[in-house]
Tab-separated table of C-alpha atoms (C1' of nucleotides) in Angstrom:
chain	number	residue	atom	x	y	z
A	1	MET	CA	2.335	-25.428	-14.494
A	2	SER	CA	0.393	-26.040	-17.716
A	3	ALA	CA	-0.732	-29.012	-19.855
A	4	PRO	CA	-1.604	-31.918	-17.585
A	5	SER	CA	-0.666	-35.335	-18.889
A	6	ASP	CA	-4.036	-36.922	-19.622
A	7	ARG	CA	-5.918	-35.901	-22.735
A	8	ARG	CA	-9.140	-35.345	-20.806
A	9	SER	CA	-7.672	-32.598	-18.623
A	10	ARG	CA	-5.835	-31.098	-21.546
A	11	LYS	CA	-8.985	-30.836	-23.620
A	12	ARG	CA	-10.953	-29.447	-20.718
A	13	LEU	CA	-8.322	-26.793	-20.071
A	14	ALA	CA	-8.227	-25.961	-23.768
A	15	THR	CA	-11.953	-25.260	-24.010
A	16	ARG	CA	-11.807	-23.334	-20.766
A	17	ARG	CA	-9.007	-21.162	-22.106
A	18	ALA	CA	-10.811	-20.715	-25.401
A	19	ILE	CA	-13.976	-19.530	-23.683
A	20	ALA	CA	-12.116	-17.158	-21.366
A	21	HIS	CA	-10.104	-15.769	-24.255
A	22	VAL	CA	-13.132	-15.108	-26.428
A	23	ALA	CA	-15.058	-13.667	-23.486
A	24	ASP	CA	-12.203	-11.347	-22.517
A	25	ARG	CA	-11.969	-9.974	-26.014
A	26	LEU	CA	-15.698	-9.287	-26.151
A	27	PHE	CA	-15.790	-7.753	-22.649
A	28	LEU	CA	-12.908	-5.393	-23.360
A	29	GLU	CA	-14.343	-4.439	-26.739
A	30	ARG	CA	-17.951	-3.863	-25.838
A	31	GLY	CA	-18.172	-3.724	-22.052
A	32	PHE	CA	-19.085	-6.529	-19.668
A	33	GLU	CA	-22.807	-5.763	-19.474
A	34	ASN	CA	-23.157	-5.536	-23.238
A	35	VAL	CA	-22.090	-9.108	-23.881
A	36	THR	CA	-24.448	-12.005	-23.213
A	37	VAL	CA	-23.416	-15.503	-22.272
A	38	ASP	CA	-25.175	-16.757	-25.396
A	39	GLU	CA	-22.932	-14.564	-27.536
A	40	ILE	CA	-19.834	-15.868	-25.770
A	41	ALA	CA	-20.936	-19.472	-26.256
A	42	ALA	CA	-21.607	-18.840	-29.938
A	43	ALA	CA	-18.297	-17.009	-30.436
A	44	ALA	CA	-16.381	-19.788	-28.683
A	45	ASP	CA	-18.371	-22.390	-30.608
A	46	VAL	CA	-19.525	-24.302	-27.559
A	47	GLY	CA	-22.896	-24.910	-25.992
A	48	ARG	CA	-24.251	-22.396	-23.541
A	49	MET	CA	-24.216	-24.968	-20.752
A	50	THR	CA	-20.545	-25.632	-21.363
A	51	VAL	CA	-19.812	-22.024	-20.515
A	52	PHE	CA	-21.604	-22.341	-17.172
A	53	ASN	CA	-19.920	-25.678	-16.640
A	54	HIS	CA	-16.503	-23.980	-16.660
A	55	PHE	CA	-17.527	-20.624	-15.200
A	56	PRO	CA	-20.350	-20.708	-12.651
A	57	ARG	CA	-20.699	-16.927	-12.902
A	58	LYS	CA	-20.243	-14.671	-15.889
A	59	GLU	CA	-17.692	-12.591	-13.943
A	60	ASP	CA	-15.469	-15.639	-13.516
A	61	MET	CA	-14.546	-15.433	-17.187
A	62	PHE	CA	-13.158	-11.967	-16.598
A	63	PHE	CA	-11.345	-12.570	-13.309
A	64	ASP	CA	-9.949	-15.906	-14.397
A	65	ARG	CA	-6.541	-15.639	-12.738
A	66	ASP	CA	-7.386	-14.510	-9.241
A	67	GLU	CA	-5.995	-17.679	-7.707
A	68	GLU	CA	-2.522	-16.656	-8.867
A	69	GLY	CA	-2.690	-13.531	-6.749
A	70	ARG	CA	-3.638	-15.518	-3.679
A	71	GLU	CA	-0.824	-17.955	-4.319
A	72	THR	CA	1.699	-15.147	-4.736
A	73	LEU	CA	0.807	-13.771	-1.318
A	74	ARG	CA	0.882	-17.187	0.344
A	75	GLU	CA	4.253	-18.012	-1.192
A	76	ALA	CA	5.821	-14.716	-0.187
A	77	LEU	CA	4.885	-15.232	3.440
A	78	ARG	CA	5.786	-18.901	3.465
A	79	GLN	CA	9.222	-18.411	1.971
A	80	ARG	CA	10.084	-15.233	3.779
A	81	ASP	CA	13.514	-14.513	5.165
A	82	ALA	CA	13.476	-15.405	8.861
A	83	GLY	CA	15.052	-12.095	9.813
A	84	ILE	CA	12.348	-9.994	8.170
A	85	ALA	CA	8.978	-9.384	9.803
A	86	PRO	CA	5.846	-10.418	7.859
A	87	ILE	CA	4.681	-6.853	7.256
A	88	GLU	CA	8.054	-5.833	5.864
A	89	THR	CA	8.080	-8.978	3.744
A	90	LEU	CA	4.847	-7.887	2.106
A	91	ARG	CA	6.122	-4.363	1.551
A	92	LEU	CA	9.141	-5.802	-0.223
A	93	LEU	CA	6.830	-8.064	-2.211
A	94	ALA	CA	4.979	-5.028	-3.533
A	95	HIS	CA	8.260	-3.542	-4.727
A	96	ARG	CA	9.262	-6.807	-6.345
A	97	LEU	CA	5.911	-7.177	-8.121
A	98	VAL	CA	6.209	-3.711	-9.595
A	99	GLU	CA	9.728	-4.413	-10.733
A	100	GLU	CA	8.689	-7.705	-12.302
A	101	GLN	CA	5.837	-6.044	-14.181
A	102	ALA	CA	3.270	-8.249	-12.465
A	103	PRO	CA	-0.206	-8.295	-14.032
A	104	TYR	CA	-1.888	-4.874	-13.844
A	105	LEU	CA	1.143	-3.370	-12.174
A	106	GLU	CA	2.863	-2.744	-15.490
A	107	PHE	CA	0.599	0.258	-16.181
A	108	SER	CA	0.159	-0.236	-19.885
A	109	SER	CA	-2.714	0.656	-22.138
A	110	ARG	CA	-3.809	-2.940	-21.701
A	111	SER	CA	-4.156	-2.588	-17.941
A	112	GLN	CA	-5.837	0.746	-18.602
A	113	VAL	CA	-8.577	-0.847	-20.707
A	114	PHE	CA	-8.937	-3.551	-18.092
A	115	MET	CA	-9.497	-1.002	-15.335
A	116	GLU	CA	-11.985	0.977	-17.389
A	117	THR	CA	-13.943	-2.175	-18.158
A	118	VAL	CA	-14.174	-2.950	-14.459
A	119	GLU	CA	-15.097	0.640	-13.672
A	120	ARG	CA	-18.034	0.577	-16.064
A	121	SER	CA	-19.646	-2.544	-14.616
A	122	GLU	CA	-21.223	-2.814	-11.172
A	123	THR	CA	-20.991	-6.597	-11.427
A	124	LEU	CA	-17.240	-6.496	-12.047
A	125	LYS	CA	-16.683	-3.930	-9.311
A	126	ALA	CA	-18.565	-6.165	-6.905
A	127	ARG	CA	-16.425	-9.137	-7.868
A	128	ALA	CA	-13.255	-7.061	-7.495
A	129	ARG	CA	-14.299	-6.153	-3.950
A	130	ALA	CA	-14.992	-9.815	-3.175
A	131	ILE	CA	-11.554	-10.749	-4.462
A	132	ARG	CA	-10.007	-8.079	-2.263
A	133	ASP	CA	-11.746	-9.541	0.783
A	134	GLU	CA	-10.672	-13.040	-0.173
A	135	LEU	CA	-7.091	-11.782	-0.426
A	136	ALA	CA	-7.389	-10.229	3.025
A	137	HIS	CA	-8.513	-13.584	4.335
A	138	VAL	CA	-5.645	-15.380	2.638
A	139	VAL	CA	-3.186	-12.901	4.126
A	140	ALA	CA	-4.722	-13.316	7.573
A	141	VAL	CA	-4.379	-17.083	7.414
A	142	ALA	CA	-0.844	-16.872	6.045
A	143	LEU	CA	0.193	-14.313	8.662
A	144	ALA	CA	-1.151	-16.488	11.443
A	145	GLU	CA	0.735	-19.441	10.028
A	146	CYS	CA	3.932	-17.360	9.928
A	147	VAL	CA	3.924	-16.762	13.645
A	148	GLU	CA	1.975	-19.824	14.776
A	149	ARG	CA	-1.038	-17.916	15.959
A	150	ASP	CA	-4.758	-18.405	15.521
A	151	ALA	CA	-6.046	-16.721	12.378
A	152	ALA	CA	-9.237	-15.721	14.181
A	153	ASP	CA	-7.134	-13.405	16.324
A	154	PRO	CA	-8.404	-9.823	15.861
A	155	ASP	CA	-4.808	-8.612	15.459
A	156	THR	CA	-4.338	-10.880	12.495
A	157	TYR	CA	-7.402	-9.686	10.644
A	158	LEU	CA	-6.608	-6.069	11.437
A	159	ALA	CA	-3.150	-6.462	9.926
A	160	ALA	CA	-4.565	-8.170	6.833
A	161	GLY	CA	-7.361	-5.611	6.492
A	162	LEU	CA	-5.018	-2.640	6.764
A	163	LEU	CA	-2.628	-4.200	4.280
A	164	LEU	CA	-5.251	-4.890	1.642
A	165	ALA	CA	-6.806	-1.470	2.166
A	166	THR	CA	-3.419	0.099	1.543
A	167	TRP	CA	-2.734	-1.958	-1.572
A	168	SER	CA	-6.211	-1.320	-2.885
A	169	VAL	CA	-5.913	2.441	-2.491
A	170	ALA	CA	-2.423	2.351	-3.971
A	171	PHE	CA	-3.651	0.330	-6.940
A	172	ILE	CA	-6.620	2.557	-7.673
A	173	GLN	CA	-4.767	5.831	-7.175
A	174	ALA	CA	-1.823	4.685	-9.277
A	175	HIS	CA	-4.138	3.756	-12.122
A	176	ARG	CA	-5.875	7.107	-11.778
A	177	ILE	CA	-2.514	8.819	-12.102
A	178	PHE	CA	-1.605	6.672	-15.074
A	179	ARG	CA	-4.837	7.585	-16.806
A	180	GLN	CA	-4.032	11.251	-16.377
A	181	THR	CA	-0.336	11.266	-17.111
A	182	ARG	CA	0.126	8.160	-19.278
A	183	ASP	CA	3.442	7.811	-17.491
A	184	ALA	CA	3.978	4.269	-16.227
A	185	GLU	CA	7.000	5.208	-14.152
A	186	GLU	CA	5.118	7.913	-12.336
A	187	ALA	CA	2.247	5.525	-11.665
A	188	LYS	CA	4.609	2.900	-10.278
A	189	ALA	CA	6.259	5.488	-8.043
A	190	ALA	CA	2.845	6.573	-6.741
A	191	PHE	CA	1.852	2.958	-6.092
A	192	LEU	CA	4.969	2.252	-4.086
A	193	ALA	CA	4.795	5.550	-2.216
A	194	ILE	CA	1.329	4.701	-0.937
A	195	VAL	CA	2.332	1.135	-0.114
A	196	ASP	CA	5.307	2.424	1.855
A	197	GLN	CA	3.233	5.007	3.666
A	198	GLY	CA	0.666	2.378	4.540
A	199	ALA	CA	3.396	0.063	5.795
A	200	ILE	CA	4.453	2.726	8.282
A	201	GLY	CA	0.948	2.780	9.708
A	202	LEU	CA	0.701	-0.968	9.634
A	203	LYS	CA	3.911	-1.346	11.599
A	204	ALA	CA	2.738	1.206	14.146
A	205	ALA	CA	-0.637	-0.470	14.558
A	206	MET	CA	1.005	-3.861	14.935
A	207	ALA	CA	3.856	-2.774	17.182
A	208	GLY	CA	4.279	-5.334	19.909
A	209	THR	CA	2.898	-8.170	17.804
A	210	PRO	CA	5.098	-10.609	15.874
A	211	TYR	CA	3.841	-9.146	12.599
A	212	ALA	CA	5.750	-5.886	12.811
B	1	MET	CA	-36.884	14.108	10.129
B	2	SER	CA	-40.080	12.179	9.381
B	3	ALA	CA	-43.533	12.832	7.923
B	4	PRO	CA	-43.238	15.514	5.245
B	5	SER	CA	-46.104	17.990	5.025
B	6	ASP	CA	-47.780	17.050	1.751
B	7	ARG	CA	-49.987	14.007	1.623
B	8	ARG	CA	-48.309	12.722	-1.525
B	9	SER	CA	-44.885	12.387	0.108
B	10	ARG	CA	-46.428	10.994	3.251
B	11	LYS	CA	-48.252	8.268	1.364
B	12	ARG	CA	-45.183	7.467	-0.702
B	13	LEU	CA	-43.051	7.163	2.409
B	14	ALA	CA	-45.732	5.024	4.047
B	15	THR	CA	-45.802	2.470	1.223
B	16	ARG	CA	-42.016	2.500	1.112
B	17	ARG	CA	-41.816	1.785	4.826
B	18	ALA	CA	-44.484	-0.882	4.532
B	19	ILE	CA	-42.604	-2.672	1.784
B	20	ALA	CA	-39.263	-2.453	3.587
B	21	HIS	CA	-40.846	-3.651	6.817
B	22	VAL	CA	-42.510	-6.652	5.230
B	23	ALA	CA	-39.388	-7.466	3.230
B	24	ASP	CA	-37.139	-7.266	6.293
B	25	ARG	CA	-39.366	-9.637	8.212
B	26	LEU	CA	-39.347	-12.156	5.386
B	27	PHE	CA	-35.585	-11.837	4.804
B	28	LEU	CA	-34.749	-12.361	8.468
B	29	GLU	CA	-37.198	-15.247	8.763
B	30	ARG	CA	-36.350	-17.193	5.643
B	31	GLY	CA	-33.084	-15.806	4.286
B	32	PHE	CA	-32.611	-13.214	1.561
B	33	GLU	CA	-32.279	-15.650	-1.320
B	34	ASN	CA	-35.356	-17.615	-0.310
B	35	VAL	CA	-37.738	-14.689	-0.687
B	36	THR	CA	-38.861	-13.535	-4.120
B	37	VAL	CA	-39.845	-10.004	-5.025
B	38	ASP	CA	-43.258	-11.315	-6.016
B	39	GLU	CA	-43.782	-12.652	-2.515
B	40	ILE	CA	-42.790	-9.334	-1.000
B	41	ALA	CA	-45.186	-7.470	-3.270
B	42	ALA	CA	-48.008	-9.848	-2.389
B	43	ALA	CA	-47.255	-9.677	1.348
B	44	ALA	CA	-47.132	-5.876	1.256
B	45	ASP	CA	-50.267	-5.823	-0.904
B	46	VAL	CA	-48.759	-3.730	-3.681
B	47	GLY	CA	-47.958	-4.368	-7.314
B	48	ARG	CA	-44.635	-5.882	-8.213
B	49	MET	CA	-43.642	-2.749	-10.137
B	50	THR	CA	-44.306	-0.628	-7.079
B	51	VAL	CA	-41.613	-2.535	-5.241
B	52	PHE	CA	-39.077	-1.819	-7.984
B	53	ASN	CA	-40.286	1.770	-8.096
B	54	HIS	CA	-39.184	2.285	-4.485
B	55	PHE	CA	-36.236	-0.114	-4.465
B	56	PRO	CA	-34.303	-0.441	-7.723
B	57	ARG	CA	-32.535	-3.521	-6.358
B	58	LYS	CA	-33.811	-6.224	-4.080
B	59	GLU	CA	-30.910	-5.575	-1.671
B	60	ASP	CA	-32.039	-1.975	-1.200
B	61	MET	CA	-34.966	-3.196	0.866
B	62	PHE	CA	-32.543	-4.773	3.295
B	63	PHE	CA	-29.970	-1.978	3.492
B	64	ASP	CA	-32.577	0.754	3.644
B	65	ARG	CA	-30.813	3.075	6.084
B	66	ASP	CA	-27.314	3.273	4.683
B	67	GLU	CA	-27.605	6.999	4.009
B	68	GLU	CA	-27.829	7.586	7.757
B	69	GLY	CA	-24.385	6.097	8.233
B	70	ARG	CA	-22.911	8.369	5.589
B	71	GLU	CA	-24.562	11.390	7.147
B	72	THR	CA	-23.275	10.485	10.599
B	73	LEU	CA	-19.700	10.451	9.309
B	74	ARG	CA	-20.103	13.704	7.388
B	75	GLU	CA	-21.634	15.445	10.387
B	76	ALA	CA	-18.944	14.269	12.779
B	77	LEU	CA	-16.202	15.693	10.599
B	78	ARG	CA	-18.066	18.880	9.796
B	79	GLN	CA	-18.855	19.719	13.403
B	80	ARG	CA	-15.597	18.581	14.879
B	81	ASP	CA	-13.828	20.447	17.623
B	82	ALA	CA	-11.170	22.651	15.997
B	83	GLY	CA	-8.515	21.456	18.423
B	84	ILE	CA	-8.968	17.800	17.568
B	85	ALA	CA	-7.477	16.251	14.439
B	86	PRO	CA	-9.854	14.530	12.004
B	87	ILE	CA	-8.549	11.047	12.711
B	88	GLU	CA	-8.976	11.479	16.440
B	89	THR	CA	-12.444	12.906	15.840
B	90	LEU	CA	-13.441	9.698	14.096
B	91	ARG	CA	-11.971	7.540	16.842
B	92	LEU	CA	-14.049	9.456	19.361
B	93	LEU	CA	-17.068	9.065	17.097
B	94	ALA	CA	-16.695	5.284	17.237
B	95	HIS	CA	-16.705	5.437	21.037
B	96	ARG	CA	-19.767	7.686	21.032
B	97	LEU	CA	-21.660	5.433	18.619
B	98	VAL	CA	-21.057	2.409	20.817
B	99	GLU	CA	-22.182	4.319	23.863
B	100	GLU	CA	-25.319	5.535	22.123
B	101	GLN	CA	-26.190	1.977	21.009
B	102	ALA	CA	-26.068	2.978	17.349
B	103	PRO	CA	-27.618	0.495	14.901
B	104	TYR	CA	-25.763	-2.839	14.863
B	105	LEU	CA	-23.358	-1.604	17.541
B	106	GLU	CA	-25.737	-2.557	20.330
B	107	PHE	CA	-24.870	-6.248	19.903
B	108	SER	CA	-28.300	-7.683	20.541
B	109	SER	CA	-29.898	-10.845	19.237
B	110	ARG	CA	-31.514	-8.607	16.633
B	111	SER	CA	-28.158	-7.455	15.260
B	112	GLN	CA	-27.047	-11.057	15.460
B	113	VAL	CA	-29.830	-12.254	13.188
B	114	PHE	CA	-29.083	-9.344	10.871
B	115	MET	CA	-25.434	-10.342	10.573
B	116	GLU	CA	-26.266	-13.984	9.985
B	117	THR	CA	-28.698	-13.047	7.252
B	118	VAL	CA	-25.994	-11.035	5.507
B	119	GLU	CA	-23.492	-13.827	5.984
B	120	ARG	CA	-25.731	-16.350	4.259
B	121	SER	CA	-26.275	-14.290	1.103
B	122	GLU	CA	-23.604	-13.477	-1.478
B	123	THR	CA	-25.804	-10.664	-2.786
B	124	LEU	CA	-26.043	-9.021	0.629
B	125	LYS	CA	-22.336	-9.456	1.291
B	126	ALA	CA	-21.600	-7.795	-2.033
B	127	ARG	CA	-23.856	-4.873	-1.161
B	128	ALA	CA	-22.249	-4.579	2.263
B	129	ARG	CA	-18.844	-4.290	0.603
B	130	ALA	CA	-20.165	-1.643	-1.767
B	131	ILE	CA	-21.548	0.335	1.165
B	132	ARG	CA	-18.162	0.105	2.867
B	133	ASP	CA	-16.481	1.541	-0.219
B	134	GLU	CA	-19.077	4.298	-0.462
B	135	LEU	CA	-18.397	5.166	3.179
B	136	ALA	CA	-14.674	5.318	2.445
B	137	HIS	CA	-15.417	7.747	-0.359
B	138	VAL	CA	-17.623	9.872	1.884
B	139	VAL	CA	-14.897	9.965	4.518
B	140	ALA	CA	-12.297	10.913	1.910
B	141	VAL	CA	-14.407	13.820	0.669
B	142	ALA	CA	-15.238	14.956	4.196
B	143	LEU	CA	-11.595	14.712	5.301
B	144	ALA	CA	-10.481	16.779	2.346
B	145	GLU	CA	-13.125	19.375	3.145
B	146	CYS	CA	-11.903	19.472	6.757
B	147	VAL	CA	-8.449	20.605	5.799
B	148	GLU	CA	-9.221	22.298	2.487
B	149	ARG	CA	-7.415	19.806	0.359
B	150	ASP	CA	-8.279	18.017	-2.854
B	151	ALA	CA	-10.116	14.761	-2.204
B	152	ALA	CA	-8.258	13.107	-5.078
B	153	ASP	CA	-5.090	13.427	-3.023
B	154	PRO	CA	-3.675	9.917	-2.440
B	155	ASP	CA	-3.145	10.749	1.251
B	156	THR	CA	-6.829	11.410	1.651
B	157	TYR	CA	-7.932	8.125	0.168
B	158	LEU	CA	-5.311	6.224	2.103
B	159	ALA	CA	-6.580	7.702	5.363
B	160	ALA	CA	-10.178	6.906	4.459
B	161	GLY	CA	-9.288	3.406	3.274
B	162	LEU	CA	-7.352	2.565	6.416
B	163	LEU	CA	-10.113	3.942	8.603
B	164	LEU	CA	-12.880	1.934	6.955
B	165	ALA	CA	-10.722	-1.185	6.905
B	166	THR	CA	-10.207	-0.801	10.640
B	167	TRP	CA	-13.885	-0.230	11.370
B	168	SER	CA	-14.879	-3.083	9.136
B	169	VAL	CA	-12.539	-5.547	10.839
B	170	ALA	CA	-13.618	-4.245	14.242
B	171	PHE	CA	-17.275	-4.667	13.317
B	172	ILE	CA	-16.900	-8.185	11.994
B	173	GLN	CA	-14.638	-9.402	14.780
B	174	ALA	CA	-16.847	-7.892	17.482
B	175	HIS	CA	-19.874	-9.629	16.060
B	176	ARG	CA	-17.923	-12.859	15.887
B	177	ILE	CA	-17.073	-12.483	19.552
B	178	PHE	CA	-20.681	-11.675	20.384
B	179	ARG	CA	-21.845	-14.783	18.602
B	180	GLN	CA	-19.503	-16.877	20.692
B	181	THR	CA	-19.888	-15.227	24.081
B	182	ARG	CA	-23.349	-13.612	23.840
B	183	ASP	CA	-21.813	-10.858	25.932
B	184	ALA	CA	-22.590	-7.415	24.474
B	185	GLU	CA	-20.133	-5.625	26.744
B	186	GLU	CA	-17.285	-7.859	25.706
B	187	ALA	CA	-18.154	-7.354	22.052
B	188	LYS	CA	-18.228	-3.588	22.480
B	189	ALA	CA	-14.864	-3.663	24.219
B	190	ALA	CA	-13.398	-5.718	21.391
B	191	PHE	CA	-14.832	-3.330	18.799
B	192	LEU	CA	-13.309	-0.300	20.493
B	193	ALA	CA	-10.006	-2.034	21.124
B	194	ILE	CA	-9.572	-2.723	17.415
B	195	VAL	CA	-10.704	0.782	16.478
B	196	ASP	CA	-8.174	2.253	18.904
B	197	GLN	CA	-5.396	0.009	17.655
B	198	GLY	CA	-6.220	0.951	14.083
B	199	ALA	CA	-6.202	4.631	15.013
B	200	ILE	CA	-2.624	4.275	16.205
B	201	GLY	CA	-1.605	2.991	12.799
B	202	LEU	CA	-3.671	5.580	11.030
B	203	LYS	CA	-2.006	8.391	12.941
B	204	ALA	CA	1.422	6.965	12.212
B	205	ALA	CA	0.677	6.583	8.507
B	206	MET	CA	-0.704	10.110	8.338
B	207	ALA	CA	1.957	11.770	10.481
B	208	GLY	CA	2.911	15.032	8.870
B	209	THR	CA	-0.455	15.485	7.191
B	210	PRO	CA	-3.249	17.634	8.652
B	211	TYR	CA	-5.316	14.522	9.263
B	212	ALA	CA	-3.293	13.229	12.177
C	1	DA	C1'	-9.782	-54.356	-29.330
C	2	DT	C1'	-13.815	-53.740	-26.633
C	3	DC	C1'	-16.580	-53.031	-22.882
C	4	DT	C1'	-17.746	-50.343	-18.700
C	5	DA	C1'	-17.764	-46.466	-15.874
C	6	DA	C1'	-16.722	-41.860	-15.193
C	7	DA	C1'	-16.091	-37.277	-16.832
C	8	DT	C1'	-17.512	-33.954	-19.900
C	9	DA	C1'	-20.467	-31.468	-23.274
C	10	DT	C1'	-24.924	-30.080	-24.401
C	11	DG	C1'	-30.145	-29.532	-24.988
C	12	DT	C1'	-34.634	-28.218	-22.863
C	13	DA	C1'	-37.278	-26.042	-19.801
C	14	DC	C1'	-37.678	-23.387	-15.951
C	15	DT	C1'	-37.107	-19.509	-12.100
C	16	DC	C1'	-36.201	-15.040	-10.905
C	17	DG	C1'	-34.387	-10.285	-10.905
C	18	DG	C1'	-34.674	-6.348	-13.517
C	19	DT	C1'	-36.193	-3.166	-17.584
C	20	DA	C1'	-39.192	-0.911	-21.052
C	21	DT	C1'	-43.384	0.836	-22.037
C	22	DA	C1'	-47.924	1.987	-21.634
C	23	DT	C1'	-51.831	3.051	-18.700
C	24	DA	C1'	-54.543	4.070	-14.737
C	25	DT	C1'	-55.010	6.471	-10.513
C	26	DT	C1'	-54.143	9.912	-7.165
C	27	DT	C1'	-52.674	14.460	-5.564
C	28	DT	C1'	-51.623	19.253	-5.951
C	29	DG	C1'	-52.036	23.963	-7.339
C	30	DC	C1'	-54.821	26.836	-9.837
D	1	DG	C1'	-63.537	21.139	-10.292
D	2	DC	C1'	-59.635	20.996	-13.750
D	3	DA	C1'	-55.104	20.340	-15.787
D	4	DA	C1'	-50.554	18.753	-14.799
D	5	DA	C1'	-47.531	16.064	-12.329
D	6	DA	C1'	-46.417	12.273	-9.469
D	7	DT	C1'	-47.369	7.725	-8.370
D	8	DA	C1'	-49.068	2.886	-8.818
D	9	DT	C1'	-49.592	-0.924	-11.638
D	10	DA	C1'	-50.192	-4.174	-15.693
D	11	DT	C1'	-47.977	-6.502	-19.689
D	12	DA	C1'	-44.354	-8.068	-22.112
D	13	DC	C1'	-39.762	-8.806	-22.430
D	14	DC	C1'	-34.433	-9.875	-21.553
D	15	DG	C1'	-30.673	-12.330	-19.606
D	16	DA	C1'	-28.291	-14.873	-15.812
D	17	DG	C1'	-28.373	-18.983	-13.528
D	18	DT	C1'	-30.380	-23.825	-12.209
D	19	DA	C1'	-32.421	-28.555	-12.639
D	20	DC	C1'	-32.546	-32.362	-15.077
D	21	DA	C1'	-32.000	-35.398	-18.720
D	22	DT	C1'	-29.015	-37.017	-22.403
D	23	DA	C1'	-25.283	-37.683	-25.469
D	24	DT	C1'	-20.502	-38.085	-26.210
D	25	DT	C1'	-15.856	-38.753	-25.114
D	26	DT	C1'	-12.082	-40.764	-22.457
D	27	DA	C1'	-9.710	-43.880	-19.041
D	28	DG	C1'	-8.865	-48.197	-17.500
D	29	DA	C1'	-9.739	-52.999	-17.075
D	30	DT	C1'	-10.414	-57.497	-19.202
DNA sequence: ATCTAAATATGTACTCGGTATATATTTTGC
DNA sequence: GCAAAATATATACCGAGTACATATTTAGAT
């Protein structure tokens, strides 16, 4: 997973990590919009151009691990139990992720600060929405692959869209509840309740298709 | 609706319209990213600051009528027939909007160029996503008002999220179909088919709540 | 070891969107 | 016609992102 063999890649990854780490600290401390790229470069002790070399956009330093989320979804659908429909597979995945304390589903003060940082920046909110849409696309492609259908099929995108909408609402509402109650267990329960409720709708909408 | 009484407001609206009109033409002709604010100001024969006075962000010149969409949704829910559930009211609204050739649901070459312009600009896509989320929020508030519930209720946001996800997928897929077939009637049928299918899921997910 | 070619880091100078601030111009209500 | 408010505009600035040129490091062959 980490540390490629050749020194070149290792060094490159190291500077990348260093920049992202420094940037994250500054963003969480002072807010995304109140940190300039020049400051990040100085704090990470690299040239300004090196920052843009690793991260084309400033936001990319914040959302540095979005590929992992896409891979998680792809894997879950690829390795699903043959007897379980894709939609149910994803519902079970949500439960598993909560149980495994997946990133931002552990409802800690760390995830709390993360959410507030996003909330205070239009740029970060925009990127979060883009990531959500990318996830919907990944799910659509993976769903189509599951049942050997064309991904461009309206059914497929409807299923993916409804799923991501459900997860997004569940995520936001659960974090809202956590902010109010400071009770991680309650937040997790709320997250899963919404996911389950959404799954009911998703199954109804997709009844008759191979997804349900 | 138009032309307020006082000259001041009339003139202000006139320059605003002039700027938006000129900007739209340039955006559709050359692509959003290939037009600078300076060019728009020059073409509209106003100062650069005047442009930013009317439109805080460049994108606002393109999506100039997004408030109308929000108002349409609010009105539909406010004036709904008492015997018809909110979710069904919105499904019927979608049918009515298609019938009335509402903006971008008429599937003309004009709407086609509009969609392609959005598609080619990350900035415009980001704004489109933000508008979608704002619409979801408007629907959530209006739904809650319908049944005298708190808008912060997870149910409410789930209903709104699923609805907008459905409409969004329907919109995008219908335009994709229009691009391929150039048949407006087929595109409209596809739009409504997805909306109807989504409504089934929405009703199932919201069974037991006053929304269904 | 050393030389070459490729990958990587970095400097300089630029474009463009957006803001802050000050000023001029127009409109309205008296 | 006058004072106050709204509007238009000029000037100067900031910060993200790009283009391009250059230096430095590493990999791989001789």
